[in-house]
Tab-separated table of C-alpha atoms in Angstrom:
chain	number	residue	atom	x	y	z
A	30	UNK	CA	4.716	6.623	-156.199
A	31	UNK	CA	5.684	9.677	-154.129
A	32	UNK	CA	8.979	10.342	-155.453
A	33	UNK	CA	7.520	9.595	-159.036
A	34	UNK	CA	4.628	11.990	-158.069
A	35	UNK	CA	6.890	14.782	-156.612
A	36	UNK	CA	9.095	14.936	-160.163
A	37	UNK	CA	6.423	15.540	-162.457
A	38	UNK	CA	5.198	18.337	-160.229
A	39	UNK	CA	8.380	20.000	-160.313
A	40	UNK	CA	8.847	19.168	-164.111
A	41	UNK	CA	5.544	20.454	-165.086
A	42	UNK	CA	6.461	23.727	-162.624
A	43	UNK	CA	9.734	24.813	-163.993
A	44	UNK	CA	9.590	23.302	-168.038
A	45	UNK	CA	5.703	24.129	-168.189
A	46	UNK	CA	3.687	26.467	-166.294
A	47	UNK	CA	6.711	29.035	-165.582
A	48	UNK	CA	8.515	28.636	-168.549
A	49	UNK	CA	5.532	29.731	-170.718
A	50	UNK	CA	4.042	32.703	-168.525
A	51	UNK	CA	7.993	33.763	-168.387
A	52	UNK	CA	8.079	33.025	-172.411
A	53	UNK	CA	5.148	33.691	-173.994
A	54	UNK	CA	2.810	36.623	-171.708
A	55	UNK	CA	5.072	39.431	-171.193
A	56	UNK	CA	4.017	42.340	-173.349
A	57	UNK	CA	7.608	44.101	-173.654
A	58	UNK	CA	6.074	46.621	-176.102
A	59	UNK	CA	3.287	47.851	-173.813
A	60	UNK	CA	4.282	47.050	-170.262
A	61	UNK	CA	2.619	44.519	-167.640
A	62	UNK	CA	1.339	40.893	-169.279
A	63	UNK	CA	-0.913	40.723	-172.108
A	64	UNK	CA	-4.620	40.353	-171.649
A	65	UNK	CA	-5.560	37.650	-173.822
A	66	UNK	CA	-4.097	34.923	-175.586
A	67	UNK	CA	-6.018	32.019	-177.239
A	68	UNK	CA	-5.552	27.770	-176.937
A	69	UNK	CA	-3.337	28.013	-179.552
A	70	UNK	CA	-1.205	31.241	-178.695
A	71	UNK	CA	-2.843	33.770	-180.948
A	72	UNK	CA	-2.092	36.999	-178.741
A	73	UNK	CA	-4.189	39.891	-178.528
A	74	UNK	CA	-1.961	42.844	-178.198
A	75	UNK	CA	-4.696	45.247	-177.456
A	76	UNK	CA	-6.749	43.362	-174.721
A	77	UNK	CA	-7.852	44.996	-171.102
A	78	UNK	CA	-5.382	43.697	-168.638
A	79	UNK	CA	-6.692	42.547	-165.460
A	80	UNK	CA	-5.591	43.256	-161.795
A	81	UNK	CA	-6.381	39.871	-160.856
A	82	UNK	CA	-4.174	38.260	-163.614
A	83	UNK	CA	-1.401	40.481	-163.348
A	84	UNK	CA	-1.263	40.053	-159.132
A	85	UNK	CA	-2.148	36.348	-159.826
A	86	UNK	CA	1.625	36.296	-161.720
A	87	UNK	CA	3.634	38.402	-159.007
A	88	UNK	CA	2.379	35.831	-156.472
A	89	UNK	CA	2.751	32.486	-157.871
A	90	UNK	CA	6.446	33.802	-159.202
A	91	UNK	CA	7.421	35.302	-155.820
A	92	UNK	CA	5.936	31.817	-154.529
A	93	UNK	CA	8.119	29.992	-156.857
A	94	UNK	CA	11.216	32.159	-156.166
A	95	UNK	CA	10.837	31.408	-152.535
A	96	UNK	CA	10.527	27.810	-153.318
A	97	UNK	CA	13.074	26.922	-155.894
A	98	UNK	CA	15.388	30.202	-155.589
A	99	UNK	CA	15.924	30.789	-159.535
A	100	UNK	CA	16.970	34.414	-159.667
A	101	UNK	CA	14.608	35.172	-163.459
A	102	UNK	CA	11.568	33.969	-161.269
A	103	UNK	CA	12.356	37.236	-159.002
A	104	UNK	CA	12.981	39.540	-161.760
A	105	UNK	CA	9.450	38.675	-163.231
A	106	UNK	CA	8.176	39.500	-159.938
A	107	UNK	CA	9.736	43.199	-159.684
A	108	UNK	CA	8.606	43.610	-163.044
A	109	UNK	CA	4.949	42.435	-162.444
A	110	UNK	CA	5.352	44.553	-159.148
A	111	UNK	CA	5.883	47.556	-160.768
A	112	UNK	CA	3.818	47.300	-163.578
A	113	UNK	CA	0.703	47.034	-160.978
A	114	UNK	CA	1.819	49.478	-158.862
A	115	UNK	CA	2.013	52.037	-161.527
A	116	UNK	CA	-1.385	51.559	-163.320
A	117	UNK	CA	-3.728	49.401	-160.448
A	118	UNK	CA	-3.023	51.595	-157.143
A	119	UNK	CA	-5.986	54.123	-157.139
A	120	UNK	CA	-3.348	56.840	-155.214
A	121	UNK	CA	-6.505	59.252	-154.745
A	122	UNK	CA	-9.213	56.669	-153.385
A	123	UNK	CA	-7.222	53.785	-152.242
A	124	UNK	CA	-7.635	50.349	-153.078
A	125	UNK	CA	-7.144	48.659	-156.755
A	126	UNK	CA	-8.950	49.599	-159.998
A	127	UNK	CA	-10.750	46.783	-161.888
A	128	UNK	CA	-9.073	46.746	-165.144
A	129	UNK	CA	-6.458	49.167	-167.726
A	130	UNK	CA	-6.069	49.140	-170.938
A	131	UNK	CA	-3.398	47.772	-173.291
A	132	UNK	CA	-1.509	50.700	-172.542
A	133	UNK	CA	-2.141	50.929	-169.113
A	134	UNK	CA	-4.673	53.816	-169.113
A	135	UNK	CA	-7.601	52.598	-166.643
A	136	UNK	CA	-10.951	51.265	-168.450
A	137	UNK	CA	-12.370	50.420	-165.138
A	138	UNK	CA	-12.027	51.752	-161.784
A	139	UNK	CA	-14.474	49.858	-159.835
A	140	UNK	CA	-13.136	48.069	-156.408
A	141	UNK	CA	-13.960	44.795	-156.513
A	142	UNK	CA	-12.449	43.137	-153.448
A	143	UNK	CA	-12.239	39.996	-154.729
A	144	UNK	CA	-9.750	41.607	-156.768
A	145	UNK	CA	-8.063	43.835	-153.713
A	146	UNK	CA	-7.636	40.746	-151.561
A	147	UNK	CA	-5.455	39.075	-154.927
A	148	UNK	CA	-2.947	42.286	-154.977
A	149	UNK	CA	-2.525	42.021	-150.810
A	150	UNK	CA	-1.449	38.305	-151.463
A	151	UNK	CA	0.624	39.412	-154.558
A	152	UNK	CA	2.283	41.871	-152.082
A	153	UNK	CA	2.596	39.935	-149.531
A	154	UNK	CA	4.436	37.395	-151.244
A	155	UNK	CA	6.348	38.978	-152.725
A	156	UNK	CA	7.636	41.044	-149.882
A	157	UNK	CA	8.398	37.754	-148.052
A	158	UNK	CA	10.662	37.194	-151.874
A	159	UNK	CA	12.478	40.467	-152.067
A	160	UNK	CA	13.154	40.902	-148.567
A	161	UNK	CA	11.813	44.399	-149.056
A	162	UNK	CA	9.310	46.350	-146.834
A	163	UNK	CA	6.878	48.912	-149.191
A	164	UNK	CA	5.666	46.036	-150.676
A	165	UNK	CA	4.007	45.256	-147.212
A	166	UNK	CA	3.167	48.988	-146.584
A	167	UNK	CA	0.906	48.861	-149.794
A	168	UNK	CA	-0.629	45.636	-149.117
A	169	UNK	CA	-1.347	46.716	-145.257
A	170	UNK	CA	-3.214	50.469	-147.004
A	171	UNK	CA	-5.675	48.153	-148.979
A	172	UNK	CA	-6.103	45.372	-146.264
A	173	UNK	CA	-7.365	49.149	-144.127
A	174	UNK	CA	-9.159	50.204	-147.460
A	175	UNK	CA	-10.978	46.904	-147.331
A	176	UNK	CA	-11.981	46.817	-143.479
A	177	UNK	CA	-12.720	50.955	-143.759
A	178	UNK	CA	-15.577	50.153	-146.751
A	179	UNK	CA	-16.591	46.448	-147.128
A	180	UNK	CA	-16.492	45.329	-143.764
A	181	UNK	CA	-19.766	44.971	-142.614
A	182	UNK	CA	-19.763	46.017	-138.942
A	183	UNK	CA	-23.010	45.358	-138.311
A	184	UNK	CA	-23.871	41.462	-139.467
A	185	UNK	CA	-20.051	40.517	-140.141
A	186	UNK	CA	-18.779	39.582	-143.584
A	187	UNK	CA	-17.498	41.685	-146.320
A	188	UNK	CA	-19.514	43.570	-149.554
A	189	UNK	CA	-18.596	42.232	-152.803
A	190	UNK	CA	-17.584	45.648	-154.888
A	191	UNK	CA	-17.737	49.914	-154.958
A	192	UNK	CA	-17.427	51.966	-157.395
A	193	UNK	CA	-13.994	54.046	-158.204
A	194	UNK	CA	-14.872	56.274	-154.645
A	195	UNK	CA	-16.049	53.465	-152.461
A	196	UNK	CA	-19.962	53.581	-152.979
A	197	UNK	CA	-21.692	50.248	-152.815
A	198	UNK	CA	-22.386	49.059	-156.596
A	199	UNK	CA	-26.464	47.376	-157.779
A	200	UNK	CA	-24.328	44.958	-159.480
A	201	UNK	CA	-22.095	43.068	-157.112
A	202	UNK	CA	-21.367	40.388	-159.629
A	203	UNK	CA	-17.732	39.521	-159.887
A	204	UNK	CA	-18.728	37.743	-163.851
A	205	UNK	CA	-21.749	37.135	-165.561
A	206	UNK	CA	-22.112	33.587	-164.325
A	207	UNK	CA	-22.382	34.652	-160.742
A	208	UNK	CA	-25.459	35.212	-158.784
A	209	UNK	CA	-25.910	39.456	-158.064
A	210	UNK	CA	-25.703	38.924	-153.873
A	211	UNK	CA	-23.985	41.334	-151.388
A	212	UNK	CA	-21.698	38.643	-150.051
A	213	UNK	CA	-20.766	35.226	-151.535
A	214	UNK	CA	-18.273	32.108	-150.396
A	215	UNK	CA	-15.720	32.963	-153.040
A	216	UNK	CA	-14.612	36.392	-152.579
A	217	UNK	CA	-14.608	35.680	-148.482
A	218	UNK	CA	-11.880	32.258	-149.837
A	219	UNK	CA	-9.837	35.070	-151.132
A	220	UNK	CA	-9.931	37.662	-148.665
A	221	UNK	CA	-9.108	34.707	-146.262
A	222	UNK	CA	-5.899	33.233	-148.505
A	223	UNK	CA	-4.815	37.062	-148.867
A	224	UNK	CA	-4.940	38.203	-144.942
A	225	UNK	CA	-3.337	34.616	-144.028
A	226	UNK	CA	-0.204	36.081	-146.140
A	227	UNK	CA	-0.131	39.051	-145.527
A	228	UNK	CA	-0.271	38.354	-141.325
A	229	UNK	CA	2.454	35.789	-141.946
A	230	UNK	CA	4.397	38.443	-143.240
A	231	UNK	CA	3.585	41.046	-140.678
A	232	UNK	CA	2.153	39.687	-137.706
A	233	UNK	CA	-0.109	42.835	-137.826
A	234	UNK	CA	-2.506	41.908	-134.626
A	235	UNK	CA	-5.452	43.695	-136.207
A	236	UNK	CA	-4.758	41.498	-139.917
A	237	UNK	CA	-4.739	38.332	-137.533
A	238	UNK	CA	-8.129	39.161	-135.496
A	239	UNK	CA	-9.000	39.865	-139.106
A	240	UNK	CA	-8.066	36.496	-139.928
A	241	UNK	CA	-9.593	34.634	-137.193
A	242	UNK	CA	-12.832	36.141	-137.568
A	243	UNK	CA	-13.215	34.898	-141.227
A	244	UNK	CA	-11.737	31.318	-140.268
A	245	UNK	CA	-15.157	31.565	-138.070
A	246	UNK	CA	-17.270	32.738	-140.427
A	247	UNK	CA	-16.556	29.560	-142.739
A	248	UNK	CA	-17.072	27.517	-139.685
A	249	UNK	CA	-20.262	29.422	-138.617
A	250	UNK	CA	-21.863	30.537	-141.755
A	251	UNK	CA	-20.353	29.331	-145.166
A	252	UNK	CA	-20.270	26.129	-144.097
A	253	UNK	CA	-23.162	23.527	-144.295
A	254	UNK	CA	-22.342	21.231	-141.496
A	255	UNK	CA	-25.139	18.922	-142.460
A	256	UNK	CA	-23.718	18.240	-145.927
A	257	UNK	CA	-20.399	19.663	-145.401
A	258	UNK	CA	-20.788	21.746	-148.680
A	259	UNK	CA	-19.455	25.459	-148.655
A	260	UNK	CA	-22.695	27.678	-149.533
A	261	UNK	CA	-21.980	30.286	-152.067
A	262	UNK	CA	-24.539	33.209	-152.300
A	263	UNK	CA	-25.643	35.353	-148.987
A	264	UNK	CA	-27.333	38.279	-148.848
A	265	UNK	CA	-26.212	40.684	-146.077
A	266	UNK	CA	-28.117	39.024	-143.711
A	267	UNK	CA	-26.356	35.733	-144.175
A	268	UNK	CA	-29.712	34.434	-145.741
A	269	UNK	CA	-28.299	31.484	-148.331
A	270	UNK	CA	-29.383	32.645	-152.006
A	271	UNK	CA	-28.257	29.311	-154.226
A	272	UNK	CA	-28.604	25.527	-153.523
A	273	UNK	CA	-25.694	25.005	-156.272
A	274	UNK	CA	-22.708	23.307	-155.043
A	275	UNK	CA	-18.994	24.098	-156.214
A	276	UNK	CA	-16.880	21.407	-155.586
A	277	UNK	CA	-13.346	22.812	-156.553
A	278	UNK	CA	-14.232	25.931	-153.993
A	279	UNK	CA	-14.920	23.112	-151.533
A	280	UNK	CA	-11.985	21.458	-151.583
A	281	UNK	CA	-9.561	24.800	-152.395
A	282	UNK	CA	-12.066	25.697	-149.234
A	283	UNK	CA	-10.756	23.119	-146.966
A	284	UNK	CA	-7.084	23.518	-147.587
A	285	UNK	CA	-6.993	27.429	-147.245
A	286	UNK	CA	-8.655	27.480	-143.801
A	287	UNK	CA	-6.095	25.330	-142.420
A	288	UNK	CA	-3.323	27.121	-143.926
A	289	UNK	CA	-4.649	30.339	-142.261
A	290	UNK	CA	-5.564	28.084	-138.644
A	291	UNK	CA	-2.085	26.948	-138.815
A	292	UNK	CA	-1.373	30.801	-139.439
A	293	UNK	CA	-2.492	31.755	-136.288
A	294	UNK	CA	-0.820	29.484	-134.535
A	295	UNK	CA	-4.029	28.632	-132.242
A	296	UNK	CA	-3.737	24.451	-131.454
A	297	UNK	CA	-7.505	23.920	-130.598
A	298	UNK	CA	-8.360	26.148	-133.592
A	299	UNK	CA	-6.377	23.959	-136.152
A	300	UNK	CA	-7.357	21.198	-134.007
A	301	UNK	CA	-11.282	22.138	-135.458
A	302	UNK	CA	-10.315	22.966	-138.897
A	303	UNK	CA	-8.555	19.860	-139.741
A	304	UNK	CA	-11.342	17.403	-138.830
A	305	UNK	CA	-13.736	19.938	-141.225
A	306	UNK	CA	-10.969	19.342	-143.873
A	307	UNK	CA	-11.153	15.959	-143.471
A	308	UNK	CA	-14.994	15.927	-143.594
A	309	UNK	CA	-14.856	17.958	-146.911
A	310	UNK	CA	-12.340	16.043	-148.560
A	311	UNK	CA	-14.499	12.675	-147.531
A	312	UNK	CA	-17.657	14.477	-149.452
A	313	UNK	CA	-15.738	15.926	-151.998
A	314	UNK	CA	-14.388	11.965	-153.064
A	315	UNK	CA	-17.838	10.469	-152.463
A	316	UNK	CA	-19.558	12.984	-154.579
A	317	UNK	CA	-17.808	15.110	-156.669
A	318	UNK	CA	-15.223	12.431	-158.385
A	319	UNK	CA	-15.722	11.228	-161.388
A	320	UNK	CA	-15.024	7.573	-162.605
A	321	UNK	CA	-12.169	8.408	-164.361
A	322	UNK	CA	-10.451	10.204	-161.018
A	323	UNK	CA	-11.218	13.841	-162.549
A	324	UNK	CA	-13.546	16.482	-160.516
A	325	UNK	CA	-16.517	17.448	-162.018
A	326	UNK	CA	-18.064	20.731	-161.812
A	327	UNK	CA	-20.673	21.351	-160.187
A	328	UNK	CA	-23.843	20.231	-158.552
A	329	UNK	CA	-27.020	20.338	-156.291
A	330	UNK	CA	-28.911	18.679	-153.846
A	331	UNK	CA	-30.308	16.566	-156.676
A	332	UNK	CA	-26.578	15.419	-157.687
A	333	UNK	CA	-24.197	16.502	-160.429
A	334	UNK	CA	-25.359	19.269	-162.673
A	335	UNK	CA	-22.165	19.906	-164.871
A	336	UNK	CA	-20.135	17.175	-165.600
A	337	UNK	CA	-16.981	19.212	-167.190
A	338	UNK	CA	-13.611	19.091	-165.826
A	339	UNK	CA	-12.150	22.771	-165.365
A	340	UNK	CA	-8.390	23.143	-164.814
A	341	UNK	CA	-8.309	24.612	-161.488
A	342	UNK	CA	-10.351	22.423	-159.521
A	343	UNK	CA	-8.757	19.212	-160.533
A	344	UNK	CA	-5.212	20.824	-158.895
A	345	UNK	CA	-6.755	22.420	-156.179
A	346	UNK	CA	-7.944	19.236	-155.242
A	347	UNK	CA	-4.938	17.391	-155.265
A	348	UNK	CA	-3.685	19.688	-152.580
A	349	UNK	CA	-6.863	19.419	-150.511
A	350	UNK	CA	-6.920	15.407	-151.115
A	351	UNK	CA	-3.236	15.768	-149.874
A	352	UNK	CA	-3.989	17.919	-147.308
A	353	UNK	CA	-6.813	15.319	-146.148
A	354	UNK	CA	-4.064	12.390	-145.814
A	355	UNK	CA	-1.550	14.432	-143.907
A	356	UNK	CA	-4.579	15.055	-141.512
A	357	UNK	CA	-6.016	11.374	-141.527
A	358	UNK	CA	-3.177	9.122	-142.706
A	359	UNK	CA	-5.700	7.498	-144.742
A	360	UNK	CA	-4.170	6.343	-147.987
A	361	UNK	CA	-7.428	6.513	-149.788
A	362	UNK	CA	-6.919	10.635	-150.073
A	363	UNK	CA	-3.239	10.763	-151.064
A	364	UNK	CA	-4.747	7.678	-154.215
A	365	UNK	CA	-7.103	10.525	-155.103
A	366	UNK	CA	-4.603	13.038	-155.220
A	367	UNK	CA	-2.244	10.956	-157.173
A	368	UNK	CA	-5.316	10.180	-160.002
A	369	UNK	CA	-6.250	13.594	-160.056
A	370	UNK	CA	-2.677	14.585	-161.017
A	371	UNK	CA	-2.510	11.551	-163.403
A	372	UNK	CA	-6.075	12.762	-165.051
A	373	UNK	CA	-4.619	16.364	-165.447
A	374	UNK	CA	-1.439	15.491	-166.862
A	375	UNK	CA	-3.222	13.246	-169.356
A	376	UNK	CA	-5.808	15.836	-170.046
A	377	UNK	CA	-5.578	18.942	-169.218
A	378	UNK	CA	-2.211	20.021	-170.448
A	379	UNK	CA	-2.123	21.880	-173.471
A	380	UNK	CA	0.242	19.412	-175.054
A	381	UNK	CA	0.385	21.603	-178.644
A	382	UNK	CA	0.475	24.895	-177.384
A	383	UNK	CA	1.806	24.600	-173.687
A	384	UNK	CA	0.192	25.850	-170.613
A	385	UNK	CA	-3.495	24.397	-169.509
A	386	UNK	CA	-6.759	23.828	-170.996
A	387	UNK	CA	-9.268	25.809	-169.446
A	388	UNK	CA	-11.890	22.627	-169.619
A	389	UNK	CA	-12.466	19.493	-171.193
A	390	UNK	CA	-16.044	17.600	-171.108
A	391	UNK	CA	-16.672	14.465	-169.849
A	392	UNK	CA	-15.185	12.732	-173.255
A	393	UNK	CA	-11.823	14.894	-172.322
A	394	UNK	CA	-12.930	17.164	-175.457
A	395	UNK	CA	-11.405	20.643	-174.620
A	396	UNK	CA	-13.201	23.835	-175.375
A	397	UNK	CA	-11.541	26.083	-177.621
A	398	UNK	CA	-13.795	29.288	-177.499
A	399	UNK	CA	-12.046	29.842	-173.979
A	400	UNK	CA	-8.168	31.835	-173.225
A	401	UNK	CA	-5.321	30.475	-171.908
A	402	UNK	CA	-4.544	34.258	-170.894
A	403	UNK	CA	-7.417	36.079	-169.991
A	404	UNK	CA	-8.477	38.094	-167.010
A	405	UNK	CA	-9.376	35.306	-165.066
A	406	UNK	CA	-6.754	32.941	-166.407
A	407	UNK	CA	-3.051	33.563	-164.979
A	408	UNK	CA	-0.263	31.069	-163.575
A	409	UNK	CA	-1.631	31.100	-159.726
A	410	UNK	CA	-4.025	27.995	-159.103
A	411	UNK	CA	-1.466	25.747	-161.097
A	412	UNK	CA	1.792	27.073	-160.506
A	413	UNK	CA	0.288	27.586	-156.483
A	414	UNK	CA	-0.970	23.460	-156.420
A	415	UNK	CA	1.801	22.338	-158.179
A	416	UNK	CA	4.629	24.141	-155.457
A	417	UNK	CA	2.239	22.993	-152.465
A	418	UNK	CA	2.224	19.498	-153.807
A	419	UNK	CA	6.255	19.382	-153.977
A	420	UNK	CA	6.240	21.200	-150.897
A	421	UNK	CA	3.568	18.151	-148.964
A	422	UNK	CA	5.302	15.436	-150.358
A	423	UNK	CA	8.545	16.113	-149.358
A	424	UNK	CA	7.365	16.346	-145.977
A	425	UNK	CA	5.636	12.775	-146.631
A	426	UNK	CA	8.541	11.479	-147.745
A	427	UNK	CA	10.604	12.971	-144.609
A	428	UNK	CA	8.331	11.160	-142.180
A	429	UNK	CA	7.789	8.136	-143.997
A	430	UNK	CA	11.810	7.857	-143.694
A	431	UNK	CA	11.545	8.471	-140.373
């Protein structure tokens, strides 16, 4: 199963996921990738273009250049580098703007850091790539943009967005279905997966304290150790705002905090995390998985409150359910895994039209109102699981040869 498991990955990797960002996004008239494209590949030339899409590429093809060592995979990546240098880097304020047009002019300057942290782990990645050093430079001005503003100093944490010069905005909200709170689990997941690269990269001691400090605030404060649920919306106090639980940001939850414990290189620390990974995958499967293997949604304290399958959580937890077995050697996590994959290959892959299905219901129905490009939709979660499942397995295989 392992070595059956391991070879789709890699075939849905290189002939799928890459081959049609590489193939069918690149807007060689305007510059950068274009903003939107539809299920069935209708491309709109004059979209915004996003600064989390376009760092969302440059990672997962640095990330894929490291891994498999194809040379096109690195010259997307100076081309995505260069594009988002040019247009995203706000060279008078620091930090990243929001969103450019078509032609690159910027529409939106706002700093969201959500969207900050994604260009530090584009940059960081990609340095580690390239073998180059501004690259890390860059990434290491916004990591100080983003303590200098957002870091809360006095109650710990970090503010959701500013405007274009750095003044706290009324509306926080990183998209309309998102709760308007000063700090919230997600954008704290990807300040966390962004500062674990980039002090991997640098060993910068203040980036690791950095680092450490927001591995404890998932432990202290993000994390429901009753339930073992991630909470979602704080205000700056830390007082919890939403009862809803996400189950893809638990289990994506589980797997990045290790990755940035095992960072740091602290035993007793990892030690900590990996029984809390264990704990969350353990919910996660008793809770949050469908019949049919597939992760659902979303839910409460009352139980499941939106039963479609979305294309990112059903990966990300087949790295987290991985990640669970390599901590437990329970065989019951790496089944999960291996059904999750098996439900996502079966339903989630655009079949027609390549790439992913954003959702499907619970009758595997896919929605076609929503992009397969789009601001929020790049390469990264797929193209990310996908690489850290070949990666895992390997090692599986390795010991289980042993």
């Amino acid at each position: 199963m392992i070595d059956s498991f391991k070879t789709a990955l890699e075939k849905e990797l290189t002939d799928g996921i890459l081959k049609y960002w590489s193939e069918q996004t690149i807007d060689h008239k305007n510059g950068g990738f274009y903003g939107q494209i539809s299920y069935d590949n209708k491309v709109n030339a004059e979209a915004d273009k996003g600064a989390i899409m376009h760092a969302r590429i440059l990672w997962t093809f640095a990330s894929a250049y490291r891994q498999l060592g194809d040379q096109k995979y690195l010259e997307i990546c100076d081309y995505a580098y260069a594009y988002i240098k040019a247009n995203f880097l706000d060279e008078k304020n620091g930090g990243v703007f929001w969103m450019v047009d078509y032609l690159g002019n910027k529409v939106d300057g706002k700093k969201q850091i959500y969207a900050n942290a994604f260009v530090i782990y584009a940059f960081s990645e990609y340095a580690m790539a390239k073998g180059i050093v501004e690259p890390l430079e860059l990434a290491l001005n916004i990591f100080q943009d983003i303590e200098e503003h957002s870091f809360d100093q006095e109650l710990n944490g970090y503010f959701e967005a500013y405007t274009e010069e750095w003044v706290l905005m009324e509306d926080l909200r990183l998209s309309e279905k998102d709760k308007n709170e000063k700090k919230t689990n997600n954008t704290h997941l990807h300040i966390l997966e962004a500062y674990t690269t980039l002090y991997i990269a640098t060993k910068n001691q203040k980036v690791g304290q950095q680092l450490r400090n927001l591995i404890e605030l998932f432990l202290d404060k993000i994390l429901d150790t009753d339930t073992y649920h991630f909470k979602l919306f704080f205000d700056e106090k830390w007082t919890l705002k939403s009862d809803e639980i996400s189950y893809g940001h638990d289990i994506e939850g589980a797997w990045l905090i290790q990755e940035a414990a095992v960072a740091l290189g602290d035993d007793a620390l990892l030690e900590k995390v990996k029984e809390v990974a264990v704990k969350i995958a353990e919910v996660t499967l008793a809770e949050g998985i469908a019949e049919d293997g597939a992760i659902v949604n979303e839910g409460d304290p009352s139980g499941i409150t939106d039963t479609d399958r979305h294309w990112w959580p059903q990966i990300e937890a087949m790295v987290g359910f991985i990640n669970a077995y390599e901590n437990s050697e329970n065989e019951v996590y790496l089944q999960a895994a291996h059904r999750l994959w098996k439900y996502t290959e079966a339903h989630l892959i655009n079949k027609e039209f390549g790439e992913w299905w954003w959702r499907v219901d619970e009758n595997n129905i896919p929605n076609l109102e929503e992009d397969k490009v789009g601001p929020w939709k790049a390469p990264y979660h797929n193209g990310r699981a996908c690489i850290e499942g070949i990666k895992r397995l390997e090692k599986i295989q390795q010991v289980q040869t042993t």
